[in-house]
Amino acid sequence: MMTEASAADHPLDQCREPFQAELVRNLAAEVAANFGGDLSRMRRANGYSNATWVGDGIAVRIAHTPVDMSREAALVRRLPQAVGHPEVLGDGRLRGHGWIVTSEVPGDNLQEVWSELTADKQKEAIAGLWDRARAVHQATPSLRELVATHGGFMPASLEAAGSLAGRVAREVPLSGIEEARLRDILEEFFHAAPQVPPVVNHGDLALMNALWDDGVVSLLDFEFSVLGPVEIDLSRLVYEARWSEQDGMKDSDASAAALEIALREMDPTHGRSLILGAAVLDQLRDVGIWLTRDSTDDAVEGWRPDRLLTDLLSTEGGYLSPVL
């Protein structure tokens, strides 16, 4: 039988109140049992916004907070087969916490095996990740009614983005030039966004949200899907390929592949404003989370989205510099 750390001391729960982590684990165990699973035989999968366990032929995702997941369940049921998303077996709410159960798909979390892949395989993985995302983009006509124009790191308006930026500016030391640059980038993004055809973006196109089995076989976790410029997903693809908390900025075959995709797929007129704005909004969200961190939490050690943000505000454009 597989043994697992208790909910109170699991690494993915170190930043959470022990009683809350234990509650979510108990709810997940109840849901799993209803689908023939035993949580004690299932492994905890990567991910932060929801808790996920995989094994016994199923995967159970449950919200850490009392939120509904029915919209995401409806969306993934309609995704084209090319996305590779596991079949949804059921969804609902248990004591307020949304849950989704899918079939178990063979494969490893791409982020967990990334460092073990050869340079060629990493390049292949970036291309495969984008292929799965493009399948979502191309299905926009049948999906758009299920997706909002804001959510995740995408605020509903320039005013909402400005409020977030103002909070960050009060907490993170930005120069006057950087603050002005931040305002300009956000204004340019919200000016350009209505001028390009919107697509359904995954919204969190990260390595941890894909499964690898000698190729990217599945794109997962659509809770942050959003209708907007394709540069939303492109900005995250470049980030994932070019940056790591362990190694910082890196030029590699995978990085080159992501940059090639971005330059090919960006809007020829507004693409640079959109990809930079999307990247800045992504880091603003992360800085907001980082500002609430517990300084003793090992999970945030080495994580400095404030530095990534200030790099993006420089004239070079940080990790996006090759496409800007």
PDB file of C-alpha atoms in Angstrom:
ATOM      1  CA  MET A   1       0.000   0.000   0.000  1.00  0.00           C
ATOM      2  CA  MET A   2       1.281   3.480  -0.855  1.00  0.00           C
ATOM      3  CA  THR A   3       2.047   5.588   2.194  1.00  0.00           C
ATOM      4  CA  GLU A   4       1.747   9.338   2.170  1.00  0.00           C
ATOM      5  CA  ALA A   5       2.506  12.227   4.476  1.00  0.00           C
ATOM      6  CA  SER A   6      -0.523  13.457   6.370  1.00  0.00           C
ATOM      7  CA  ALA A   7      -2.415  16.436   5.043  1.00  0.00           C
ATOM      8  CA  ALA A   8      -0.898  18.565   7.762  1.00  0.00           C
ATOM      9  CA  ASP A   9       2.706  18.020   6.688  1.00  0.00           C
ATOM     10  CA  HIS A  10       2.480  17.341   2.951  1.00  0.00           C
ATOM     11  CA  PRO A  11       4.846  19.746   1.106  1.00  0.00           C
ATOM     12  CA  LEU A  12       2.004  21.069  -1.047  1.00  0.00           C
ATOM     13  CA  ASP A  13       0.091  22.014   2.113  1.00  0.00           C
ATOM     14  CA  GLN A  14       2.872  23.645   4.117  1.00  0.00           C
ATOM     15  CA  CYS A  15       1.493  27.109   3.426  1.00  0.00           C
ATOM     16  CA  ARG A  16      -2.038  26.125   4.497  1.00  0.00           C
ATOM     17  CA  GLU A  17      -3.715  25.837   7.853  1.00  0.00           C
ATOM     18  CA  PRO A  18      -3.398  22.193   9.003  1.00  0.00           C
ATOM     19  CA  PHE A  19      -7.105  21.859   9.773  1.00  0.00           C
ATOM     20  CA  GLN A  20      -8.025  23.177   6.314  1.00  0.00           C
ATOM     21  CA  ALA A  21      -5.601  20.789   4.584  1.00  0.00           C
ATOM     22  CA  GLU A  22      -6.995  17.895   6.607  1.00  0.00           C
ATOM     23  CA  LEU A  23     -10.565  18.866   5.716  1.00  0.00           C
ATOM     24  CA  VAL A  24      -9.759  18.899   1.983  1.00  0.00           C
ATOM     25  CA  ARG A  25      -8.032  15.537   2.244  1.00  0.00           C
ATOM     26  CA  ASN A  26     -11.050  14.018   4.022  1.00  0.00           C
ATOM     27  CA  LEU A  27     -13.407  15.418   1.399  1.00  0.00           C
ATOM     28  CA  ALA A  28     -11.194  14.014  -1.373  1.00  0.00           C
ATOM     29  CA  ALA A  29     -11.214  10.606   0.330  1.00  0.00           C
ATOM     30  CA  GLU A  30     -15.020  10.665   0.423  1.00  0.00           C
ATOM     31  CA  VAL A  31     -15.265  11.631  -3.252  1.00  0.00           C
ATOM     32  CA  ALA A  32     -12.698   9.027  -4.302  1.00  0.00           C
ATOM     33  CA  ALA A  33     -14.565   6.288  -2.439  1.00  0.00           C
ATOM     34  CA  ASN A  34     -17.719   7.115  -4.401  1.00  0.00           C
ATOM     35  CA  PHE A  35     -15.798   6.282  -7.594  1.00  0.00           C
ATOM     36  CA  GLY A  36     -14.133   3.112  -6.288  1.00  0.00           C
ATOM     37  CA  GLY A  37     -10.894   4.771  -5.196  1.00  0.00           C
ATOM     38  CA  ASP A  38      -8.974   4.596  -1.945  1.00  0.00           C
ATOM     39  CA  LEU A  39      -7.037   7.787  -1.217  1.00  0.00           C
ATOM     40  CA  SER A  40      -4.456   5.857   0.803  1.00  0.00           C
ATOM     41  CA  ARG A  41      -3.448   4.073  -2.417  1.00  0.00           C
ATOM     42  CA  MET A  42      -3.387   7.277  -4.487  1.00  0.00           C
ATOM     43  CA  ARG A  43      -0.519   9.720  -4.868  1.00  0.00           C
ATOM     44  CA  ARG A  44      -0.709  13.460  -4.403  1.00  0.00           C
ATOM     45  CA  ALA A  45      -0.175  15.172  -7.759  1.00  0.00           C
ATOM     46  CA  ASN A  46       1.477  18.509  -8.407  1.00  0.00           C
ATOM     47  CA  GLY A  47      -0.611  21.671  -8.286  1.00  0.00           C
ATOM     48  CA  TYR A  48      -1.334  24.567  -5.957  1.00  0.00           C
ATOM     49  CA  SER A  49      -4.781  26.060  -6.537  1.00  0.00           C
ATOM     50  CA  ASN A  50      -6.527  22.704  -6.081  1.00  0.00           C
ATOM     51  CA  ALA A  51      -5.548  19.472  -4.366  1.00  0.00           C
ATOM     52  CA  THR A  52      -5.250  16.463  -6.668  1.00  0.00           C
ATOM     53  CA  TRP A  53      -4.811  12.755  -6.024  1.00  0.00           C
ATOM     54  CA  VAL A  54      -4.220  10.157  -8.750  1.00  0.00           C
ATOM     55  CA  GLY A  55      -4.503   6.371  -8.646  1.00  0.00           C
ATOM     56  CA  ASP A  56      -6.954   3.468  -8.660  1.00  0.00           C
ATOM     57  CA  GLY A  57      -7.859   4.443 -12.227  1.00  0.00           C
ATOM     58  CA  ILE A  58      -9.114   7.917 -11.325  1.00  0.00           C
ATOM     59  CA  ALA A  59      -7.895  11.436 -10.576  1.00  0.00           C
ATOM     60  CA  VAL A  60      -9.656  13.504  -7.915  1.00  0.00           C
ATOM     61  CA  ARG A  61      -9.337  17.306  -7.888  1.00  0.00           C
ATOM     62  CA  ILE A  62     -10.924  19.274  -5.081  1.00  0.00           C
ATOM     63  CA  ALA A  63     -10.901  22.994  -4.400  1.00  0.00           C
ATOM     64  CA  HIS A  64      -8.974  24.189  -1.359  1.00  0.00           C
ATOM     65  CA  THR A  65     -11.706  26.751  -0.696  1.00  0.00           C
ATOM     66  CA  PRO A  66     -15.495  26.548  -1.021  1.00  0.00           C
ATOM     67  CA  VAL A  67     -15.814  27.339  -4.729  1.00  0.00           C
ATOM     68  CA  ASP A  68     -17.782  25.843  -7.589  1.00  0.00           C
ATOM     69  CA  MET A  69     -15.976  23.869 -10.323  1.00  0.00           C
ATOM     70  CA  SER A  70     -18.984  23.131 -12.518  1.00  0.00           C
ATOM     71  CA  ARG A  71     -17.997  25.683 -15.180  1.00  0.00           C
ATOM     72  CA  GLU A  72     -14.617  24.037 -15.625  1.00  0.00           C
ATOM     73  CA  ALA A  73     -16.247  20.599 -15.759  1.00  0.00           C
ATOM     74  CA  ALA A  74     -18.631  21.779 -18.484  1.00  0.00           C
ATOM     75  CA  LEU A  75     -15.726  23.251 -20.452  1.00  0.00           C
ATOM     76  CA  VAL A  76     -13.497  20.185 -20.363  1.00  0.00           C
ATOM     77  CA  ARG A  77     -16.378  17.940 -21.368  1.00  0.00           C
ATOM     78  CA  ARG A  78     -16.568  19.946 -24.584  1.00  0.00           C
ATOM     79  CA  LEU A  79     -12.828  20.074 -25.339  1.00  0.00           C
ATOM     80  CA  PRO A  80     -11.718  18.453 -28.595  1.00  0.00           C
ATOM     81  CA  GLN A  81     -10.015  15.081 -28.346  1.00  0.00           C
ATOM     82  CA  ALA A  82      -6.740  16.591 -29.547  1.00  0.00           C
ATOM     83  CA  VAL A  83      -6.347  18.333 -26.163  1.00  0.00           C
ATOM     84  CA  GLY A  84      -5.965  14.937 -24.528  1.00  0.00           C
ATOM     85  CA  HIS A  85      -7.908  15.892 -21.411  1.00  0.00           C
ATOM     86  CA  PRO A  86      -8.998  12.861 -19.357  1.00  0.00           C
ATOM     87  CA  GLU A  87     -12.650  11.855 -19.461  1.00  0.00           C
ATOM     88  CA  VAL A  88     -14.740  13.541 -16.770  1.00  0.00           C
ATOM     89  CA  LEU A  89     -16.448  10.875 -14.685  1.00  0.00           C
ATOM     90  CA  GLY A  90     -18.278  13.245 -12.380  1.00  0.00           C
ATOM     91  CA  ASP A  91     -18.282  16.653 -10.701  1.00  0.00           C
ATOM     92  CA  GLY A  92     -20.124  18.357  -7.880  1.00  0.00           C
ATOM     93  CA  ARG A  93     -19.775  20.089  -4.532  1.00  0.00           C
ATOM     94  CA  LEU A  94     -19.170  18.565  -1.135  1.00  0.00           C
ATOM     95  CA  ARG A  95     -19.682  20.823   1.855  1.00  0.00           C
ATOM     96  CA  GLY A  96     -19.165  23.765  -0.464  1.00  0.00           C
ATOM     97  CA  HIS A  97     -15.919  22.537  -2.046  1.00  0.00           C
ATOM     98  CA  GLY A  98     -16.090  21.877  -5.773  1.00  0.00           C
ATOM     99  CA  TRP A  99     -14.660  18.608  -7.083  1.00  0.00           C
ATOM    100  CA  ILE A 100     -14.011  16.919 -10.416  1.00  0.00           C
ATOM    101  CA  VAL A 101     -13.195  13.243 -10.961  1.00  0.00           C
ATOM    102  CA  THR A 102     -11.603  12.141 -14.226  1.00  0.00           C
ATOM    103  CA  SER A 103     -10.168   8.927 -15.517  1.00  0.00           C
ATOM    104  CA  GLU A 104      -6.473   8.341 -14.824  1.00  0.00           C
ATOM    105  CA  VAL A 105      -4.231   8.972 -17.843  1.00  0.00           C
ATOM    106  CA  PRO A 106      -0.849   7.180 -18.002  1.00  0.00           C
ATOM    107  CA  GLY A 107       2.014   9.645 -17.859  1.00  0.00           C
ATOM    108  CA  ASP A 108       4.132  11.821 -15.609  1.00  0.00           C
ATOM    109  CA  ASN A 109       3.691  15.440 -14.665  1.00  0.00           C
ATOM    110  CA  LEU A 110       5.796  17.348 -17.203  1.00  0.00           C
ATOM    111  CA  GLN A 111       7.266  19.689 -14.631  1.00  0.00           C
ATOM    112  CA  GLU A 112       8.366  16.797 -12.425  1.00  0.00           C
ATOM    113  CA  VAL A 113      10.266  15.051 -15.250  1.00  0.00           C
ATOM    114  CA  TRP A 114      11.472  18.194 -17.056  1.00  0.00           C
ATOM    115  CA  SER A 115      15.018  18.112 -15.688  1.00  0.00           C
ATOM    116  CA  GLU A 116      15.382  14.455 -16.733  1.00  0.00           C
ATOM    117  CA  LEU A 117      14.515  15.133 -20.381  1.00  0.00           C
ATOM    118  CA  THR A 118      17.199  15.607 -23.016  1.00  0.00           C
ATOM    119  CA  ALA A 119      17.446  18.956 -24.795  1.00  0.00           C
ATOM    120  CA  ASP A 120      15.690  17.470 -27.814  1.00  0.00           C
ATOM    121  CA  LYS A 121      12.876  16.079 -25.673  1.00  0.00           C
ATOM    122  CA  GLN A 122      12.425  19.416 -23.894  1.00  0.00           C
ATOM    123  CA  LYS A 123      12.127  21.102 -27.276  1.00  0.00           C
ATOM    124  CA  GLU A 124       9.607  18.456 -28.332  1.00  0.00           C
ATOM    125  CA  ALA A 125       7.683  19.002 -25.099  1.00  0.00           C
ATOM    126  CA  ILE A 126       7.324  22.751 -25.706  1.00  0.00           C
ATOM    127  CA  ALA A 127       6.040  22.084 -29.224  1.00  0.00           C
ATOM    128  CA  GLY A 128       3.663  19.424 -27.915  1.00  0.00           C
ATOM    129  CA  LEU A 129       2.377  21.690 -25.157  1.00  0.00           C
ATOM    130  CA  TRP A 130       1.603  24.369 -27.728  1.00  0.00           C
ATOM    131  CA  ASP A 131      -0.094  21.872 -30.053  1.00  0.00           C
ATOM    132  CA  ARG A 132      -2.505  20.932 -27.252  1.00  0.00           C
ATOM    133  CA  ALA A 133      -3.161  24.593 -26.475  1.00  0.00           C
ATOM    134  CA  ARG A 134      -3.758  25.376 -30.168  1.00  0.00           C
ATOM    135  CA  ALA A 135      -6.406  22.682 -30.267  1.00  0.00           C
ATOM    136  CA  VAL A 136      -8.227  24.661 -27.577  1.00  0.00           C
ATOM    137  CA  HIS A 137      -7.772  27.950 -29.463  1.00  0.00           C
ATOM    138  CA  GLN A 138      -9.143  26.432 -32.661  1.00  0.00           C
ATOM    139  CA  ALA A 139     -12.233  25.179 -30.804  1.00  0.00           C
ATOM    140  CA  THR A 140     -13.120  28.698 -29.633  1.00  0.00           C
ATOM    141  CA  PRO A 141     -16.465  28.892 -31.519  1.00  0.00           C
ATOM    142  CA  SER A 142     -17.828  25.905 -29.575  1.00  0.00           C
ATOM    143  CA  LEU A 143     -16.236  26.831 -26.237  1.00  0.00           C
ATOM    144  CA  ARG A 144     -16.472  30.602 -25.879  1.00  0.00           C
ATOM    145  CA  GLU A 145     -19.899  30.597 -24.210  1.00  0.00           C
ATOM    146  CA  LEU A 146     -18.366  28.645 -21.318  1.00  0.00           C
ATOM    147  CA  VAL A 147     -15.424  30.993 -20.759  1.00  0.00           C
ATOM    148  CA  ALA A 148     -15.285  34.485 -19.240  1.00  0.00           C
ATOM    149  CA  THR A 149     -13.172  37.394 -20.502  1.00  0.00           C
ATOM    150  CA  HIS A 150     -11.435  37.641 -17.131  1.00  0.00           C
ATOM    151  CA  GLY A 151     -10.196  35.302 -14.436  1.00  0.00           C
ATOM    152  CA  GLY A 152      -6.935  33.833 -13.236  1.00  0.00           C
ATOM    153  CA  PHE A 153      -4.375  36.584 -13.736  1.00  0.00           C
ATOM    154  CA  MET A 154      -6.549  38.505 -16.220  1.00  0.00           C
ATOM    155  CA  PRO A 155      -8.454  41.384 -14.584  1.00  0.00           C
ATOM    156  CA  ALA A 156     -11.820  42.433 -15.967  1.00  0.00           C
ATOM    157  CA  SER A 157     -10.714  45.972 -16.832  1.00  0.00           C
ATOM    158  CA  LEU A 158      -7.857  48.450 -16.931  1.00  0.00           C
ATOM    159  CA  GLU A 159      -9.187  49.930 -13.689  1.00  0.00           C
ATOM    160  CA  ALA A 160      -9.002  46.549 -11.941  1.00  0.00           C
ATOM    161  CA  ALA A 161      -5.492  46.005 -13.293  1.00  0.00           C
ATOM    162  CA  GLY A 162      -4.527  49.482 -12.104  1.00  0.00           C
ATOM    163  CA  SER A 163      -5.749  48.704  -8.585  1.00  0.00           C
ATOM    164  CA  LEU A 164      -3.603  45.568  -8.468  1.00  0.00           C
ATOM    165  CA  ALA A 165      -0.628  47.481  -9.861  1.00  0.00           C
ATOM    166  CA  GLY A 166      -1.132  50.209  -7.264  1.00  0.00           C
ATOM    167  CA  ARG A 167      -1.030  47.712  -4.427  1.00  0.00           C
ATOM    168  CA  VAL A 168       2.138  46.126  -5.790  1.00  0.00           C
ATOM    169  CA  ALA A 169       3.743  49.542  -6.255  1.00  0.00           C
ATOM    170  CA  ARG A 170       3.059  50.342  -2.586  1.00  0.00           C
ATOM    171  CA  GLU A 171       4.740  47.136  -1.427  1.00  0.00           C
ATOM    172  CA  VAL A 172       7.521  46.618  -3.976  1.00  0.00           C
ATOM    173  CA  PRO A 173      10.147  49.337  -4.441  1.00  0.00           C
ATOM    174  CA  LEU A 174       9.619  50.592  -7.998  1.00  0.00           C
ATOM    175  CA  SER A 175      11.307  53.643  -9.436  1.00  0.00           C
ATOM    176  CA  GLY A 176       9.233  56.446 -10.915  1.00  0.00           C
ATOM    177  CA  ILE A 177      10.264  55.268 -14.367  1.00  0.00           C
ATOM    178  CA  GLU A 178       9.172  51.699 -13.579  1.00  0.00           C
ATOM    179  CA  GLU A 179       5.791  52.848 -12.252  1.00  0.00           C
ATOM    180  CA  ALA A 180       5.206  54.911 -15.402  1.00  0.00           C
ATOM    181  CA  ARG A 181       6.283  51.981 -17.558  1.00  0.00           C
ATOM    182  CA  LEU A 182       3.885  49.697 -15.680  1.00  0.00           C
ATOM    183  CA  ARG A 183       0.958  52.044 -16.322  1.00  0.00           C
ATOM    184  CA  ASP A 184       1.864  52.354 -20.003  1.00  0.00           C
ATOM    185  CA  ILE A 185       2.107  48.570 -20.504  1.00  0.00           C
ATOM    186  CA  LEU A 186      -1.289  47.977 -18.916  1.00  0.00           C
ATOM    187  CA  GLU A 187      -2.928  50.756 -20.940  1.00  0.00           C
ATOM    188  CA  GLU A 188      -1.444  49.414 -24.175  1.00  0.00           C
ATOM    189  CA  PHE A 189      -2.645  45.884 -23.393  1.00  0.00           C
ATOM    190  CA  PHE A 190      -6.238  46.895 -22.679  1.00  0.00           C
ATOM    191  CA  HIS A 191      -6.254  49.168 -25.721  1.00  0.00           C
ATOM    192  CA  ALA A 192      -4.961  46.418 -28.034  1.00  0.00           C
ATOM    193  CA  ALA A 193      -6.909  43.431 -26.678  1.00  0.00           C
ATOM    194  CA  PRO A 194     -10.287  44.343 -28.269  1.00  0.00           C
ATOM    195  CA  GLN A 195      -8.579  44.817 -31.641  1.00  0.00           C
ATOM    196  CA  VAL A 196      -7.562  41.165 -32.134  1.00  0.00           C
ATOM    197  CA  PRO A 197      -9.725  38.037 -32.481  1.00  0.00           C
ATOM    198  CA  PRO A 198     -10.194  36.450 -29.041  1.00  0.00           C
ATOM    199  CA  VAL A 199      -9.526  32.769 -28.434  1.00  0.00           C
ATOM    200  CA  VAL A 200     -10.156  30.478 -25.495  1.00  0.00           C
ATOM    201  CA  ASN A 201      -6.821  30.444 -23.679  1.00  0.00           C
ATOM    202  CA  HIS A 202      -5.845  27.735 -21.229  1.00  0.00           C
ATOM    203  CA  GLY A 203      -4.851  30.596 -18.920  1.00  0.00           C
ATOM    204  CA  ASP A 204      -2.147  28.713 -17.008  1.00  0.00           C
ATOM    205  CA  LEU A 205      -0.098  27.018 -19.717  1.00  0.00           C
ATOM    206  CA  ALA A 206       2.491  25.649 -17.319  1.00  0.00           C
ATOM    207  CA  LEU A 207       4.606  22.506 -17.414  1.00  0.00           C
ATOM    208  CA  MET A 208       2.839  21.274 -14.279  1.00  0.00           C
ATOM    209  CA  ASN A 209      -0.462  21.260 -16.164  1.00  0.00           C
ATOM    210  CA  ALA A 210       0.616  18.710 -18.759  1.00  0.00           C
ATOM    211  CA  LEU A 211       1.268  14.973 -18.742  1.00  0.00           C
ATOM    212  CA  TRP A 212       4.310  13.455 -20.448  1.00  0.00           C
ATOM    213  CA  ASP A 213       4.612   9.925 -21.805  1.00  0.00           C
ATOM    214  CA  ASP A 214       7.436  10.218 -24.354  1.00  0.00           C
ATOM    215  CA  GLY A 215       5.449  13.184 -25.614  1.00  0.00           C
ATOM    216  CA  VAL A 216       2.845  15.569 -24.239  1.00  0.00           C
ATOM    217  CA  VAL A 217      -0.266  13.417 -23.984  1.00  0.00           C
ATOM    218  CA  SER A 218      -2.636  15.631 -22.022  1.00  0.00           C
ATOM    219  CA  LEU A 219      -3.316  19.255 -21.093  1.00  0.00           C
ATOM    220  CA  LEU A 220      -4.973  19.562 -17.684  1.00  0.00           C
ATOM    221  CA  ASP A 221      -6.551  22.029 -15.227  1.00  0.00           C
ATOM    222  CA  PHE A 222      -8.671  24.567 -17.097  1.00  0.00           C
ATOM    223  CA  GLU A 223      -9.839  26.491 -14.038  1.00  0.00           C
ATOM    224  CA  PHE A 224      -8.155  29.705 -15.262  1.00  0.00           C
ATOM    225  CA  SER A 225      -9.305  29.477 -18.880  1.00  0.00           C
ATOM    226  CA  VAL A 226     -10.091  32.900 -20.274  1.00  0.00           C
ATOM    227  CA  LEU A 227     -11.325  34.419 -23.524  1.00  0.00           C
ATOM    228  CA  GLY A 228      -8.801  36.889 -24.901  1.00  0.00           C
ATOM    229  CA  PRO A 229      -5.722  37.402 -27.088  1.00  0.00           C
ATOM    230  CA  VAL A 230      -3.673  34.307 -27.878  1.00  0.00           C
ATOM    231  CA  GLU A 231      -0.697  36.162 -26.378  1.00  0.00           C
ATOM    232  CA  ILE A 232      -2.041  35.196 -22.942  1.00  0.00           C
ATOM    233  CA  ASP A 233      -0.999  31.588 -23.523  1.00  0.00           C
ATOM    234  CA  LEU A 234       2.077  32.595 -25.530  1.00  0.00           C
ATOM    235  CA  SER A 235       3.480  34.681 -22.683  1.00  0.00           C
ATOM    236  CA  ARG A 236       3.250  31.735 -20.303  1.00  0.00           C
ATOM    237  CA  LEU A 237       4.776  29.337 -22.823  1.00  0.00           C
ATOM    238  CA  VAL A 238       7.847  31.576 -23.167  1.00  0.00           C
ATOM    239  CA  TYR A 239       8.089  31.957 -19.395  1.00  0.00           C
ATOM    240  CA  GLU A 240       7.978  28.203 -18.812  1.00  0.00           C
ATOM    241  CA  ALA A 241      10.634  27.538 -21.450  1.00  0.00           C
ATOM    242  CA  ARG A 242      13.013  30.370 -20.534  1.00  0.00           C
ATOM    243  CA  TRP A 243      12.819  30.667 -16.752  1.00  0.00           C
ATOM    244  CA  SER A 244      13.199  28.402 -13.733  1.00  0.00           C
ATOM    245  CA  GLU A 245      13.423  29.272 -10.065  1.00  0.00           C
ATOM    246  CA  GLN A 246      16.515  27.075  -9.769  1.00  0.00           C
ATOM    247  CA  ASP A 247      18.477  28.263 -12.810  1.00  0.00           C
ATOM    248  CA  GLY A 248      16.985  31.655 -13.647  1.00  0.00           C
ATOM    249  CA  MET A 249      17.022  32.767 -17.278  1.00  0.00           C
ATOM    250  CA  LYS A 250      18.278  30.194 -19.718  1.00  0.00           C
ATOM    251  CA  ASP A 251      18.843  29.948 -23.453  1.00  0.00           C
ATOM    252  CA  SER A 252      18.178  26.407 -24.657  1.00  0.00           C
ATOM    253  CA  ASP A 253      16.621  24.471 -27.492  1.00  0.00           C
ATOM    254  CA  ALA A 254      13.307  24.572 -25.601  1.00  0.00           C
ATOM    255  CA  SER A 255      13.630  28.329 -25.155  1.00  0.00           C
ATOM    256  CA  ALA A 256      14.355  28.785 -28.846  1.00  0.00           C
ATOM    257  CA  ALA A 257      11.316  26.665 -29.722  1.00  0.00           C
ATOM    258  CA  ALA A 258       9.031  28.773 -27.518  1.00  0.00           C
ATOM    259  CA  LEU A 259      10.379  32.015 -28.970  1.00  0.00           C
ATOM    260  CA  GLU A 260       9.880  30.713 -32.507  1.00  0.00           C
ATOM    261  CA  ILE A 261       6.274  29.812 -31.697  1.00  0.00           C
ATOM    262  CA  ALA A 262       5.644  33.224 -30.122  1.00  0.00           C
ATOM    263  CA  LEU A 263       7.059  35.142 -33.078  1.00  0.00           C
ATOM    264  CA  ARG A 264       4.987  33.034 -35.469  1.00  0.00           C
ATOM    265  CA  GLU A 265       1.702  33.180 -33.574  1.00  0.00           C
ATOM    266  CA  MET A 266       1.713  36.747 -32.216  1.00  0.00           C
ATOM    267  CA  ASP A 267      -0.520  39.326 -33.848  1.00  0.00           C
ATOM    268  CA  PRO A 268       1.668  41.197 -36.363  1.00  0.00           C
ATOM    269  CA  THR A 269       0.392  44.616 -35.290  1.00  0.00           C
ATOM    270  CA  HIS A 270      -0.438  44.353 -31.585  1.00  0.00           C
ATOM    271  CA  GLY A 271       1.405  41.197 -30.543  1.00  0.00           C
ATOM    272  CA  ARG A 272       4.286  42.824 -28.700  1.00  0.00           C
ATOM    273  CA  SER A 273       2.007  45.022 -26.589  1.00  0.00           C
ATOM    274  CA  LEU A 274      -0.233  42.058 -25.852  1.00  0.00           C
ATOM    275  CA  ILE A 275       2.433  39.504 -24.918  1.00  0.00           C
ATOM    276  CA  LEU A 276       4.241  41.997 -22.684  1.00  0.00           C
ATOM    277  CA  GLY A 277       1.004  43.090 -21.045  1.00  0.00           C
ATOM    278  CA  ALA A 278      -0.052  39.487 -20.444  1.00  0.00           C
ATOM    279  CA  ALA A 279       3.343  38.667 -18.903  1.00  0.00           C
ATOM    280  CA  VAL A 280       3.197  41.725 -16.631  1.00  0.00           C
ATOM    281  CA  LEU A 281      -0.334  40.836 -15.491  1.00  0.00           C
ATOM    282  CA  ASP A 282       0.837  37.278 -14.791  1.00  0.00           C
ATOM    283  CA  GLN A 283       3.676  38.533 -12.602  1.00  0.00           C
ATOM    284  CA  LEU A 284       1.458  41.112 -10.881  1.00  0.00           C
ATOM    285  CA  ARG A 285      -0.786  38.253  -9.788  1.00  0.00           C
ATOM    286  CA  ASP A 286       2.225  36.276  -8.564  1.00  0.00           C
ATOM    287  CA  VAL A 287       3.643  39.282  -6.715  1.00  0.00           C
ATOM    288  CA  GLY A 288       0.276  39.683  -4.991  1.00  0.00           C
ATOM    289  CA  ILE A 289       0.529  36.071  -3.801  1.00  0.00           C
ATOM    290  CA  TRP A 290       4.209  36.510  -2.904  1.00  0.00           C
ATOM    291  CA  LEU A 291       3.416  39.525  -0.715  1.00  0.00           C
ATOM    292  CA  THR A 292       1.161  37.355   1.472  1.00  0.00           C
ATOM    293  CA  ARG A 293       3.770  34.617   1.848  1.00  0.00           C
ATOM    294  CA  ASP A 294       5.091  33.263   5.111  1.00  0.00           C
ATOM    295  CA  SER A 295       8.824  34.042   5.139  1.00  0.00           C
ATOM    296  CA  THR A 296       9.459  30.720   6.899  1.00  0.00           C
ATOM    297  CA  ASP A 297       7.711  28.711   4.190  1.00  0.00           C
ATOM    298  CA  ASP A 298      10.181  26.577   2.232  1.00  0.00           C
ATOM    299  CA  ALA A 299       7.738  26.470  -0.702  1.00  0.00           C
ATOM    300  CA  VAL A 300       8.434  30.132  -1.514  1.00  0.00           C
ATOM    301  CA  GLU A 301      12.188  30.069  -0.945  1.00  0.00           C
ATOM    302  CA  GLY A 302      13.910  31.425  -4.041  1.00  0.00           C
ATOM    303  CA  TRP A 303      10.629  32.536  -5.617  1.00  0.00           C
ATOM    304  CA  ARG A 304      10.978  36.217  -6.539  1.00  0.00           C
ATOM    305  CA  PRO A 305       8.227  37.327  -8.931  1.00  0.00           C
ATOM    306  CA  ASP A 306       8.983  40.914  -7.920  1.00  0.00           C
ATOM    307  CA  ARG A 307      12.332  40.646  -9.709  1.00  0.00           C
ATOM    308  CA  LEU A 308      10.715  39.072 -12.754  1.00  0.00           C
ATOM    309  CA  LEU A 309       8.242  41.972 -12.805  1.00  0.00           C
ATOM    310  CA  THR A 310      10.925  44.656 -12.636  1.00  0.00           C
ATOM    311  CA  ASP A 311      12.863  42.856 -15.370  1.00  0.00           C
ATOM    312  CA  LEU A 312       9.775  42.989 -17.592  1.00  0.00           C
ATOM    313  CA  LEU A 313       9.476  46.723 -16.888  1.00  0.00           C
ATOM    314  CA  SER A 314      13.020  47.353 -18.121  1.00  0.00           C
ATOM    315  CA  THR A 315      13.725  48.519 -21.645  1.00  0.00           C
ATOM    316  CA  GLU A 316      14.993  45.010 -22.478  1.00  0.00           C
ATOM    317  CA  GLY A 317      11.755  43.315 -21.431  1.00  0.00           C
ATOM    318  CA  GLY A 318      13.127  40.563 -19.199  1.00  0.00           C
ATOM    319  CA  TYR A 319      12.499  36.997 -20.380  1.00  0.00           C
ATOM    320  CA  LEU A 320      10.485  38.372 -23.314  1.00  0.00           C
ATOM    321  CA  SER A 321      13.379  40.429 -24.675  1.00  0.00           C
ATOM    322  CA  PRO A 322      13.926  38.261 -27.825  1.00  0.00           C
ATOM    323  CA  VAL A 323      10.337  38.840 -29.002  1.00  0.00           C
ATOM    324  CA  LEU A 324      10.200  42.533 -28.068  1.00  0.00           C
TER     325      LEU A 324
END
